[in-house]
Coordinates of C-alpha atoms in Angstrom, one line a residue:
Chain A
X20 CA -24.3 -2.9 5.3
X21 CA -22.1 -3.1 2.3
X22 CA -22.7 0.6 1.7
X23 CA -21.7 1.4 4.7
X24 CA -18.5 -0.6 4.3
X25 CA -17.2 1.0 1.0
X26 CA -17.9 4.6 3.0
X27 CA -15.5 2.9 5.6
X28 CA -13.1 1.8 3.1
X29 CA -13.1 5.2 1.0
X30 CA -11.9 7.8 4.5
X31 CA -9.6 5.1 5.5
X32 CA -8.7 5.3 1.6
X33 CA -8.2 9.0 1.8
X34 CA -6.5 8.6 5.9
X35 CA -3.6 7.0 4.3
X36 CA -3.4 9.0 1.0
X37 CA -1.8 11.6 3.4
X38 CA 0.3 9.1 5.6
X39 CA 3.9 8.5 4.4
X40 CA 4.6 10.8 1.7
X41 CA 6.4 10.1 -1.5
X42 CA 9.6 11.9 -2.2
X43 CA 9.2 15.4 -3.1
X44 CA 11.2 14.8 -6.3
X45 CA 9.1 11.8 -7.5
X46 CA 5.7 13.5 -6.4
X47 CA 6.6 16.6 -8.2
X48 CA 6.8 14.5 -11.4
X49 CA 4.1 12.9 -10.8
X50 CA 1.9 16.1 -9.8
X51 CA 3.2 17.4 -13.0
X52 CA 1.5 14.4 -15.1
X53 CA -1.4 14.5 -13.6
X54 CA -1.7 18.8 -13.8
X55 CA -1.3 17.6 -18.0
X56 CA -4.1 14.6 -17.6
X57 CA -6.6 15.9 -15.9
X58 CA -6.7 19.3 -16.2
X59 CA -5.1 21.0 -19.5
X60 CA -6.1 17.7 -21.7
X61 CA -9.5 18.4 -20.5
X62 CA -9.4 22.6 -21.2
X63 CA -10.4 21.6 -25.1
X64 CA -13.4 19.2 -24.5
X65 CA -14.7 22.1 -21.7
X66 CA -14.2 25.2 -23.8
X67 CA -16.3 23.3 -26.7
X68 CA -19.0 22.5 -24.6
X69 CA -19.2 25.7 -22.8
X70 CA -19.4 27.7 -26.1
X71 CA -22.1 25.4 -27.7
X72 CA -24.1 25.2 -24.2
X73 CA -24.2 29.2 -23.1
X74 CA -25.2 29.8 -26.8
X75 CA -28.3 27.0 -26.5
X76 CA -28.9 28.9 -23.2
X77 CA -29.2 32.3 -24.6
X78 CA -31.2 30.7 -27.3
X79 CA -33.8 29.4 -25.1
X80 CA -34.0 32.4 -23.2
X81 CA -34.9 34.4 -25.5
X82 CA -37.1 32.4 -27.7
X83 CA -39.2 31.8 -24.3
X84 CA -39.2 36.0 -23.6
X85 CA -42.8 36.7 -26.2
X86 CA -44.1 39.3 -23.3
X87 CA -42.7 42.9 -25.1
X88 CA -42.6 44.3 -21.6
X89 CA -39.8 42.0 -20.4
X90 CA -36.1 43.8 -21.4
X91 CA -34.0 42.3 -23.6
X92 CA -30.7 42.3 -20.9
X93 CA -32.7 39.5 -19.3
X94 CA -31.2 37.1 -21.9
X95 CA -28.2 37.8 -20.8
X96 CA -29.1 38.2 -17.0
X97 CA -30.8 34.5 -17.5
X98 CA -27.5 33.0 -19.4
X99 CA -24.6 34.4 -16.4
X100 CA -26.9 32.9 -14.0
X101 CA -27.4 29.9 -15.0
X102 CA -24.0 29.3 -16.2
X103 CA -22.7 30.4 -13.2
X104 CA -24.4 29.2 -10.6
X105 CA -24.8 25.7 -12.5
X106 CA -23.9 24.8 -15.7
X107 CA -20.1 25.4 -15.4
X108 CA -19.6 23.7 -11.5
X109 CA -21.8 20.8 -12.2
X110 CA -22.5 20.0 -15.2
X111 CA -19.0 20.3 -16.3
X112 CA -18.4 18.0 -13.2
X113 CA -20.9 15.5 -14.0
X114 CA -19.1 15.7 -17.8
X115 CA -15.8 15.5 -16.2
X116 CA -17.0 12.4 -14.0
X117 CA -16.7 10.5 -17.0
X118 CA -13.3 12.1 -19.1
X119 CA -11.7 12.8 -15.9
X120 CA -12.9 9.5 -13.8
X121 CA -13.0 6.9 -16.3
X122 CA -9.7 8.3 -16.6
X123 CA -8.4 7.6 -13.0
X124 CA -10.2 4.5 -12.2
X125 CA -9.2 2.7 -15.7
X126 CA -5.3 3.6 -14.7
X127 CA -5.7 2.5 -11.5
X128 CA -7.7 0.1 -12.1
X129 CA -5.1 -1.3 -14.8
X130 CA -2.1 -1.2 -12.5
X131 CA -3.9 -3.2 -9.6
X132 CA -5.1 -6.1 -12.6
X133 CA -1.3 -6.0 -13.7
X134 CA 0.4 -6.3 -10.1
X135 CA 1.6 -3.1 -10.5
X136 CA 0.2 -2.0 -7.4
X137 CA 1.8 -4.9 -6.3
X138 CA 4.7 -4.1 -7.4
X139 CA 4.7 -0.7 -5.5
X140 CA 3.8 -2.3 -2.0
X141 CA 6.8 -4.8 -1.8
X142 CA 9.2 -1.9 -2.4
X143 CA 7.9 -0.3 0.3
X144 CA 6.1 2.7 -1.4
X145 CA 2.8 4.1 0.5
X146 CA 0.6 3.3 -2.7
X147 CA -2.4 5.4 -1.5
X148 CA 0.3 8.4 -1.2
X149 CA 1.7 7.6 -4.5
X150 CA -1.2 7.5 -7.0
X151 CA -3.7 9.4 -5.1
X152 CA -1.9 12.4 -3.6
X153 CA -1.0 13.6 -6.7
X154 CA -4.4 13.6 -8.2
X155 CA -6.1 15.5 -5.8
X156 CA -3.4 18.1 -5.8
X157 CA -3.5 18.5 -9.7
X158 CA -7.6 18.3 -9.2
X159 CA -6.8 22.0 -6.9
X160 CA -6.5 23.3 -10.2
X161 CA -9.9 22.3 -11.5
X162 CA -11.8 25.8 -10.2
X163 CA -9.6 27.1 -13.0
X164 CA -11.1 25.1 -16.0
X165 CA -14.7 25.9 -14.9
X166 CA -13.2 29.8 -15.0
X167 CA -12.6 29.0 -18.1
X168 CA -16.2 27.1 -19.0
X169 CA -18.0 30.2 -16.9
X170 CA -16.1 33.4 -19.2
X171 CA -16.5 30.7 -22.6
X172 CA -19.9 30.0 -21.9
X173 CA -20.8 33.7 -21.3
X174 CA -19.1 34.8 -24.7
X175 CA -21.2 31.4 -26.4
X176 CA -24.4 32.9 -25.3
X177 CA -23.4 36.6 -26.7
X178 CA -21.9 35.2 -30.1
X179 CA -25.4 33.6 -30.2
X180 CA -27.8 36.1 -28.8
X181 CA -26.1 38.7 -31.3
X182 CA -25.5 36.7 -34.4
X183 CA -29.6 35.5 -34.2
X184 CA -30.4 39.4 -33.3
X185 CA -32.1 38.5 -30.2
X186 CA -30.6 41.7 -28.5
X187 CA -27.9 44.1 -29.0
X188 CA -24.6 43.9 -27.9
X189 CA -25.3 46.9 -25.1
X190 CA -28.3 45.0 -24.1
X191 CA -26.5 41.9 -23.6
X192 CA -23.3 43.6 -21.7
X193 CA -26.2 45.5 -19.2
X194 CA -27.2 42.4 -18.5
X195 CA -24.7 40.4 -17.9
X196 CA -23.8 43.4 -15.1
X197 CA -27.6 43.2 -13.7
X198 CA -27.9 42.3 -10.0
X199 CA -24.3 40.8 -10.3
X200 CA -23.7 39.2 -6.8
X201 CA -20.1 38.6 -6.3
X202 CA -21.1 35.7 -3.6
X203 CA -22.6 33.8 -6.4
X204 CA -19.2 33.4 -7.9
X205 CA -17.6 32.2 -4.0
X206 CA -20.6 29.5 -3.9
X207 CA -19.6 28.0 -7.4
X208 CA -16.3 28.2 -6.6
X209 CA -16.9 26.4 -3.2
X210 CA -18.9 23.7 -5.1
X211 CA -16.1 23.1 -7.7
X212 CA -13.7 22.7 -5.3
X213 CA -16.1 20.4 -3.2
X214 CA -16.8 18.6 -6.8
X215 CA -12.5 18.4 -7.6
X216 CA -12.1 16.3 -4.6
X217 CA -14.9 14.1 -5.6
X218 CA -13.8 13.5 -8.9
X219 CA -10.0 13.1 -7.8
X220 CA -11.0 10.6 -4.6
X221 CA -14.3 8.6 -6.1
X222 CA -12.4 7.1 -9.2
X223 CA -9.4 6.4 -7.3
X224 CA -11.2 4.3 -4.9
X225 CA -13.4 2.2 -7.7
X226 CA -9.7 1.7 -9.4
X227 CA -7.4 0.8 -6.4
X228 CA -10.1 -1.4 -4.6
X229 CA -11.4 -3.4 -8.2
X230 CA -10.8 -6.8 -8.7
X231 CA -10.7 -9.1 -11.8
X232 CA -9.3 -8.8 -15.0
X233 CA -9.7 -6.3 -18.1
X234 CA -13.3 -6.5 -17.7
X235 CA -14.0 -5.5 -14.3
X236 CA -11.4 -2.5 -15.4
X237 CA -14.4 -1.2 -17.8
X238 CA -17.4 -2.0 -14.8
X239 CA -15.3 -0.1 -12.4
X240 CA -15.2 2.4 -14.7
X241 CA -19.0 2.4 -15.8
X242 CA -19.9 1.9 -11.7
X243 CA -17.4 5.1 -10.5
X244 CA -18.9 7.0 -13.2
X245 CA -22.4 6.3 -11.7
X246 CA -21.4 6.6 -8.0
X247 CA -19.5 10.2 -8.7
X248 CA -21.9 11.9 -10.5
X249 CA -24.7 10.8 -7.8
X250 CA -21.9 12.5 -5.4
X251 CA -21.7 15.4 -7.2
X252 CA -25.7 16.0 -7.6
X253 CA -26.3 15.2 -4.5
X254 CA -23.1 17.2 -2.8
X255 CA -24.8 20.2 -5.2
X256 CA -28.3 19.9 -3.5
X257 CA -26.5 20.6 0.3
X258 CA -24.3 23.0 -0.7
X259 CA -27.4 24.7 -2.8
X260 CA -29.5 23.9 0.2
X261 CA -27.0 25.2 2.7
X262 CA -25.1 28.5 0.8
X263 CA -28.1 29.7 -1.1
X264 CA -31.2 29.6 1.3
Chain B
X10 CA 18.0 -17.4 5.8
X11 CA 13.4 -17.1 6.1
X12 CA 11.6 -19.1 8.2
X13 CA 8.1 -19.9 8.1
X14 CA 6.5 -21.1 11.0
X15 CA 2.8 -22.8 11.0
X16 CA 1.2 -20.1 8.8
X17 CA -2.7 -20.2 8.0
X18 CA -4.5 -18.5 6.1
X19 CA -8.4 -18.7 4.7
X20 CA -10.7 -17.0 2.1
X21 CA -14.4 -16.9 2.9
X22 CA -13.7 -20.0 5.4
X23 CA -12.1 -21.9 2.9
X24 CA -8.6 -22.5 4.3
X25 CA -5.4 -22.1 1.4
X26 CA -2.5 -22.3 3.5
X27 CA -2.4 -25.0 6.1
X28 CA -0.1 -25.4 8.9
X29 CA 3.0 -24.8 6.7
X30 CA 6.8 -24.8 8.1
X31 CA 9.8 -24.2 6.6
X32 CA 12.8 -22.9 6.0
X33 CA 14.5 -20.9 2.7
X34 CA 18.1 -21.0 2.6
X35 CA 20.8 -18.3 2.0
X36 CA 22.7 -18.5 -1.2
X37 CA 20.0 -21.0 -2.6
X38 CA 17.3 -21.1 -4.8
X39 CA 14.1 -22.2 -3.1
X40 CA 11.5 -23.6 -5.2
X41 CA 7.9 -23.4 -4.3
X42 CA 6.0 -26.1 -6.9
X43 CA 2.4 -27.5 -6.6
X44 CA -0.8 -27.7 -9.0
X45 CA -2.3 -24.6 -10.0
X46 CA -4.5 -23.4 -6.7
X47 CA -2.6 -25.3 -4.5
X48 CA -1.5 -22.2 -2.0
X49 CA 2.1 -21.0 -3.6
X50 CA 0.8 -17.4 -4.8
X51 CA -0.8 -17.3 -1.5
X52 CA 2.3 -18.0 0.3
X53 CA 4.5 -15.9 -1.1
X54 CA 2.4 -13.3 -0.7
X55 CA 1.9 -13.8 2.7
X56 CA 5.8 -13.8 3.4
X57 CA 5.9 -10.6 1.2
X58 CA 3.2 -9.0 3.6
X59 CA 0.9 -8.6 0.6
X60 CA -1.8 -10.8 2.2
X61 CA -2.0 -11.3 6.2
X62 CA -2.0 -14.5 7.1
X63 CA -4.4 -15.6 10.2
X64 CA -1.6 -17.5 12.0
X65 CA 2.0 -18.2 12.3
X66 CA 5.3 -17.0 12.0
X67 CA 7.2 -15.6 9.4
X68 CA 10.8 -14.4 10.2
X69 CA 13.6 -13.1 8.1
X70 CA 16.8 -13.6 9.2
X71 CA 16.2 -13.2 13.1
X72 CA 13.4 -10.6 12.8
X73 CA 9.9 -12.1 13.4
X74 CA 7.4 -10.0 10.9
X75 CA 4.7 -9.3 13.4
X76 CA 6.9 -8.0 15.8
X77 CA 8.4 -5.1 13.3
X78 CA 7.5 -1.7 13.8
X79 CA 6.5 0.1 10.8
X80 CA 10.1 1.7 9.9
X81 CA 11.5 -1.5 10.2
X82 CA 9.3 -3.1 8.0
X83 CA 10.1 0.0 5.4
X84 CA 13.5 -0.9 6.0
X85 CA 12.8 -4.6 5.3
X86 CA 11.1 -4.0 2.2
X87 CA 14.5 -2.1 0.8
X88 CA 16.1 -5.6 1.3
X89 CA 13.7 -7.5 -1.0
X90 CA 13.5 -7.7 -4.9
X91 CA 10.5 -9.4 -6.3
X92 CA 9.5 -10.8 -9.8
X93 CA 6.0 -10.7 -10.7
X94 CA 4.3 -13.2 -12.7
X95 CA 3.3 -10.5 -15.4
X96 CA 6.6 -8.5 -14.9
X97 CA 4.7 -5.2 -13.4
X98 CA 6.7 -3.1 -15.0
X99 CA 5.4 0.6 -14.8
X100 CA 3.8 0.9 -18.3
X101 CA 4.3 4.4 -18.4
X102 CA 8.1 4.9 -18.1
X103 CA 10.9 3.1 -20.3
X104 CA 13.2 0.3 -19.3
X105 CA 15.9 2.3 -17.8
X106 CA 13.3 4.5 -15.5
X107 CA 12.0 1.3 -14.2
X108 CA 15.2 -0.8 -13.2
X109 CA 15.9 3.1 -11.7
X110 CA 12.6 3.8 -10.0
X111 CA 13.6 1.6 -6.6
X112 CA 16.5 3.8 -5.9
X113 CA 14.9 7.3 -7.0
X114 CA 12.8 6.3 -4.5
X115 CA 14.6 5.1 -1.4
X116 CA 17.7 6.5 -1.8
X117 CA 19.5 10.2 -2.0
X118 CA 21.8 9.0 -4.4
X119 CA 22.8 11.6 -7.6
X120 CA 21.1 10.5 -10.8
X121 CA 24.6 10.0 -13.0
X122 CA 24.9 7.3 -9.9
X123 CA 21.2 5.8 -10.3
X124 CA 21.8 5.8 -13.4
X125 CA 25.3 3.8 -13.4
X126 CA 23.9 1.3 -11.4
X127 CA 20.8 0.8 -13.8
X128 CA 23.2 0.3 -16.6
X129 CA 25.3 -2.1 -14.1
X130 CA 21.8 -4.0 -13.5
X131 CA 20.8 -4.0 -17.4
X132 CA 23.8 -5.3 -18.6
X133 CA 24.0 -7.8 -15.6
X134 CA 20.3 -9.4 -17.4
X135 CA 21.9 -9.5 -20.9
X136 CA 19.2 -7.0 -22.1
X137 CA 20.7 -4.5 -25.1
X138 CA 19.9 -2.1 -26.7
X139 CA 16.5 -1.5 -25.0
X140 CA 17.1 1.5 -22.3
X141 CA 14.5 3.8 -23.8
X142 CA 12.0 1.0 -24.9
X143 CA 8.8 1.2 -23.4
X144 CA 7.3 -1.7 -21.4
X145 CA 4.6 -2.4 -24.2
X146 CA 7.6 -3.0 -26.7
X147 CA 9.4 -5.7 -25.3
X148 CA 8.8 -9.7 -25.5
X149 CA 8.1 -11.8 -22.5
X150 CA 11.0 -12.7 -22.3
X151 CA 12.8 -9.3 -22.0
X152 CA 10.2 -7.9 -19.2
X153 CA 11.3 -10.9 -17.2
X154 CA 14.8 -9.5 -17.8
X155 CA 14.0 -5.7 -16.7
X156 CA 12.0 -7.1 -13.8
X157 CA 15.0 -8.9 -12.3
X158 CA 17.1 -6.1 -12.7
X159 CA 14.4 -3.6 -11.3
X160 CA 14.6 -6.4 -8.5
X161 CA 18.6 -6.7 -7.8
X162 CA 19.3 -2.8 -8.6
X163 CA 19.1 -2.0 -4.6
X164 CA 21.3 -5.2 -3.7
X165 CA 18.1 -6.8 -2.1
X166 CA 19.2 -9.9 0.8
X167 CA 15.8 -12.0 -0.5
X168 CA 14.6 -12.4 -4.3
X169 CA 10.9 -13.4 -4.9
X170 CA 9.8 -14.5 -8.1
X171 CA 6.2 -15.6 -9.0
X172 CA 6.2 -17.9 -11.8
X173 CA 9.0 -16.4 -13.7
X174 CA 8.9 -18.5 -16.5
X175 CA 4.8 -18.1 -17.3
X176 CA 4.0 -17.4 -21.2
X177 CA 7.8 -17.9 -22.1
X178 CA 9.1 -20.1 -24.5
X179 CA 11.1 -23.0 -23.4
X180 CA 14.6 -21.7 -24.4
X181 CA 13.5 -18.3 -23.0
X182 CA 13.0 -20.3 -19.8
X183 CA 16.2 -22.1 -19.2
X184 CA 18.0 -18.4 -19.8
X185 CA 15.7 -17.0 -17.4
X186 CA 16.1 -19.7 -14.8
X187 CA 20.3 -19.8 -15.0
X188 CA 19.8 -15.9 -14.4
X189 CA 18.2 -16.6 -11.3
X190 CA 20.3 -19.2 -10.2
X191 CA 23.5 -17.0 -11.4
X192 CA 22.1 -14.3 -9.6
X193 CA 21.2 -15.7 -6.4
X194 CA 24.9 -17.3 -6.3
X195 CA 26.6 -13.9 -7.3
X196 CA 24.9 -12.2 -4.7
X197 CA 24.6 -14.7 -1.8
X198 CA 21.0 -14.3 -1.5
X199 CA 17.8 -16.2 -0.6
X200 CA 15.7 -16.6 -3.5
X201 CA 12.7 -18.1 -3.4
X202 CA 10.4 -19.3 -7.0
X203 CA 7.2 -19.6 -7.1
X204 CA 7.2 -22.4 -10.0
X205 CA 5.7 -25.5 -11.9
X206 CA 7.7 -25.6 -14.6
X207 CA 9.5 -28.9 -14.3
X208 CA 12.8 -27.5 -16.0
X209 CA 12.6 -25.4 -13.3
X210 CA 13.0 -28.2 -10.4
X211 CA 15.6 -30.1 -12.2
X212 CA 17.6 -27.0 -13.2
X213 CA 17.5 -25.1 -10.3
X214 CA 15.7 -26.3 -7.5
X215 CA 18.0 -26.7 -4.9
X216 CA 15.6 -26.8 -2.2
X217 CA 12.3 -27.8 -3.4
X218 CA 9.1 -27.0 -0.8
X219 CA 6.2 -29.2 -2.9
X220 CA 2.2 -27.9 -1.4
X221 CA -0.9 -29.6 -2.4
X222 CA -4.2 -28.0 -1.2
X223 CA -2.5 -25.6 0.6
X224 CA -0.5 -28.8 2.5
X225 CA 3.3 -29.0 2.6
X226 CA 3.6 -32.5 1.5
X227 CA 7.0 -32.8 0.7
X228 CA 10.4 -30.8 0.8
X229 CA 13.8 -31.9 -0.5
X230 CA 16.3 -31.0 -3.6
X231 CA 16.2 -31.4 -7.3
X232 CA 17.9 -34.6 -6.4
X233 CA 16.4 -36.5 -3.7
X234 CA 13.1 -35.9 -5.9
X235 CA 14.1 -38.4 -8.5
X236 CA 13.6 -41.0 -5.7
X237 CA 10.7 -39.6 -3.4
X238 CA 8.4 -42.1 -2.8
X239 CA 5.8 -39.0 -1.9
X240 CA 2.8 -40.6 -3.5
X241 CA 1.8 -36.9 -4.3
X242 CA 5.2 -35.0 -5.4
X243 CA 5.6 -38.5 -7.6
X244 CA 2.4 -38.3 -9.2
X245 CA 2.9 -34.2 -9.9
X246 CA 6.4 -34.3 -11.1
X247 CA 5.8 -37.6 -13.2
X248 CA 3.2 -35.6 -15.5
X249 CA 5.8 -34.5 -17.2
X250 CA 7.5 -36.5 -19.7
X251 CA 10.2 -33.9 -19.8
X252 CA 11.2 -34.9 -15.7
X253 CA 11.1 -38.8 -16.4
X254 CA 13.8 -38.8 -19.1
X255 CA 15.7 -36.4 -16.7
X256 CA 15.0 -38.8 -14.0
X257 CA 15.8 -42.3 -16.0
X258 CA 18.7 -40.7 -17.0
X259 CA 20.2 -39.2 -13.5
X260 CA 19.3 -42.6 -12.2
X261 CA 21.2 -44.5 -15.0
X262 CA 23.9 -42.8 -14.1
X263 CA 23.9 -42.9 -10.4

């Protein structure tokens, strides 16, 4: 039952997000802020990540290849693919669920322990509008970063598949153009943005809904952490389940 | 002028606020005192609308709360200044863009005028030298002090403050309390204190609204106190040695 409750809680949660709306010259601030938090503090952590991960998959590939038949483009078939269809949307997403989340719900969080949230209600402001809104519109952006993660994790997986002469560079660009099917890019892209409102709604409900002190700031953290990744996953198994087969 | 009219309210079947009436005068400062957990955060925050209380009346000036449509209420909200307990003051903006934020957001007003008036406000609190100081630099005392201008900037009819003299120092306190009093007399408002600082009810409690276990049990003025014979407001304000030299002496005098 209390499941069902917080499920309630979070659309009524996201109802009034888009109810009264803050001033367009305080929101645009504020959408501005957020753009810097979320998205372009997070380009660095993603780009490092990317690199390191595409590499390991390239790697793997083509340490696993020992049959002389199969062709060397296939390590770089294998590394778009699965950095495309998965690493970049999810498991950037499930990394983000923790920068990006811990993030929201540990501001929001803080605000409601210190009455700021309070504070915002008795002028009169529509709080949901005020800290939410301008979250999810800055998380819009988010498809761009995993861009970013997809093209850095790609060029990873060549600097590595060259650099430990695994295959040539020719082999590795004919693969990377093997079978390319433009309508796997359009279901990542769906996903991210699927995954963006997830990470820009969860956290915001585990922060504006906590109660407590300092503490329970850090266990709303931990706990949106938990409950947005197990979104993500299992959002990624329908959309998988419902673009894909 | 508010008035509260048999208000309830309960947490998990435990009821707070019991049957509580009263009235909070214009142009005074109207004390709320009682033991910690005795129902005054609870109150307040059921006049401010930030609980809902299960029954009862509350009415500002001659509008009844429940009966409000939405816009009013907005409208209401413009006419009230509160200071928190903590100070809430927006950790992420300096002094200035606090006191400011109210009218940036309710109000079409230029910012050279926003910002007039938040020097107006500032200066009104005594608070110098501190525009561009960031929430996490300033001393208890000083929050208080941006708080109550952050409350006055929009010329609100009611001022709320929740304990506004928790974690200060004693001679921080008295400065704090004249404010309030100064402030409330300046503007003509109704100002009501959420307290249990003693100094407080001497100083400044010109209406005094005393609740134990969510109970009103007594209500009267800094003066008639000295001579309740309220087993309960006797026994709470007597604790402190503070208000019984205060007392002996007012009723030396008298």
């Amino acid at each position: 039952m209390k499941f069902f409750f917080h499920i309630g809680r979070y659309f009524l949660m996201i109802k009034k997000t888009f109810g009264k709306f803050t001033k367009w010259n305080v929101l645009k601030g504020l959408i501005f802020r957020e753009i810097d938090d979320l998205i372009i503090s997070s380009t660095g952590i993603v780009s490092f990540l990317s690199f390191f991960v595409g590499g390991v998959v390239a790697i793997q590939t083509a340490i696993n290849i020992e049959n002389p038949l199969l062709p060397k483009n296939l390590i770089a078939f294998t590394t778009r693919q699965s950095i495309i269809l998965e690493f970049a949307p999810t498991f950037i997403s499930v990394i983000m669920a923790g920068k990006v989340g811990s993030y929201i719900t540990s501001s929001i969080g803080t605000m409601r322990v210190t009455e700021q949230i309070d504070a915002l209600e008795v002028m009169g402001v529509n709080t949901y509008n005020y800290l939410i809104l301008p979250k999810i519109i800055a998380l819009t952006l988010y498809p761009f970063l995993i861009t970013i993660s997809m093209f850095i994790g790609i060029f990873g997986g060549y600097v590595a598949c060259i650099s430990g002469g695994f295959s040539s560079p020719a082999e590795f660009i004919e693969g990377l153009q093997l079978d390319f099917r433009p309508f796997h890019v359009t279901y990542a892209f769906i996903k991210t943005f699927i995954f963006a409102m997830l990470l820009a709604t969860i956290p915001s409900y585990h922060g504006f809904y906590m109660q407590g002190g300092a503490l329970e700031v850090g266990k709303s953290s931990t706990t949106s952490f938990i409950w947005t990744s197990v979104a993500i996953i299992t959002a990624n198994s329908f959309i998988t389940n419902i673009l894909l087969t | 002028m508010i008035r509260i009219e048999n208000l309830y309210k309960s947490f998990d079947g435990i009821e707070i606020l019991k049957n509580i009436s009263t009235n909070f005068e214009k142009g005074k400062t109207n004390l709320i005192i009682g033991q910690s957990g005795s129902g005054k955060t609870v109150l307040l925050k059921s006049i401010l609308g930030l609980i809902k209380a299960e029954r009862g009346n509350i009415i500002f000036g001659d509008k009844l709360i429940s009966n409000m449509k939405q816009k009013e209420r907005a409208e209401l909200r413009q006419d009230i200044g509160m200071v928190f307990q903590g100070s809430a003051l927006f950790d992420s903006i300096n002094v200035e863009e606090n006191v400011m934020f109210p009218m940036k957001m309710f109000t079409n007003k230029h910012h050279t005028e926003i910002l007039d008036r938040a020097n107006v406000a500032i200066k009104r609190v005594n608070l110098i030298n501190s525009n561009h100081k960031m929430p996490a630099e300033l001393s208890g005392g000083m929050k208080k002090r941006v708080a109550i201008a952050r409350a006055i900037i929009m010329n609100p009819k009611y001022l709320f403050c929740d304990e506004p003299n928790s974690g200060l120092d004693p001679k921080t306190s008295i400065i704090i309390d004249n404010l309030i009093k100064e402030i409330t007399n300046e503007f003509n408002i109704t100002t009501v204190i959420n307290s249990h600082d003693m100094n407080s009810v001497v100083e400044i409690g010109e209406k005094i609204i005393f609740l134990e276990e969510g109970e009103k049990k007594w209500e009267g003025s800094n003066k008639e106190i000295f001579h309740t014979n309220n087993k309960s407001v006797s026994k709470f304000v007597n604790s402190s040695e503070l208000f019984k030299k205060v007392r002996d002496v007012y009723l030396s005098k008298k």
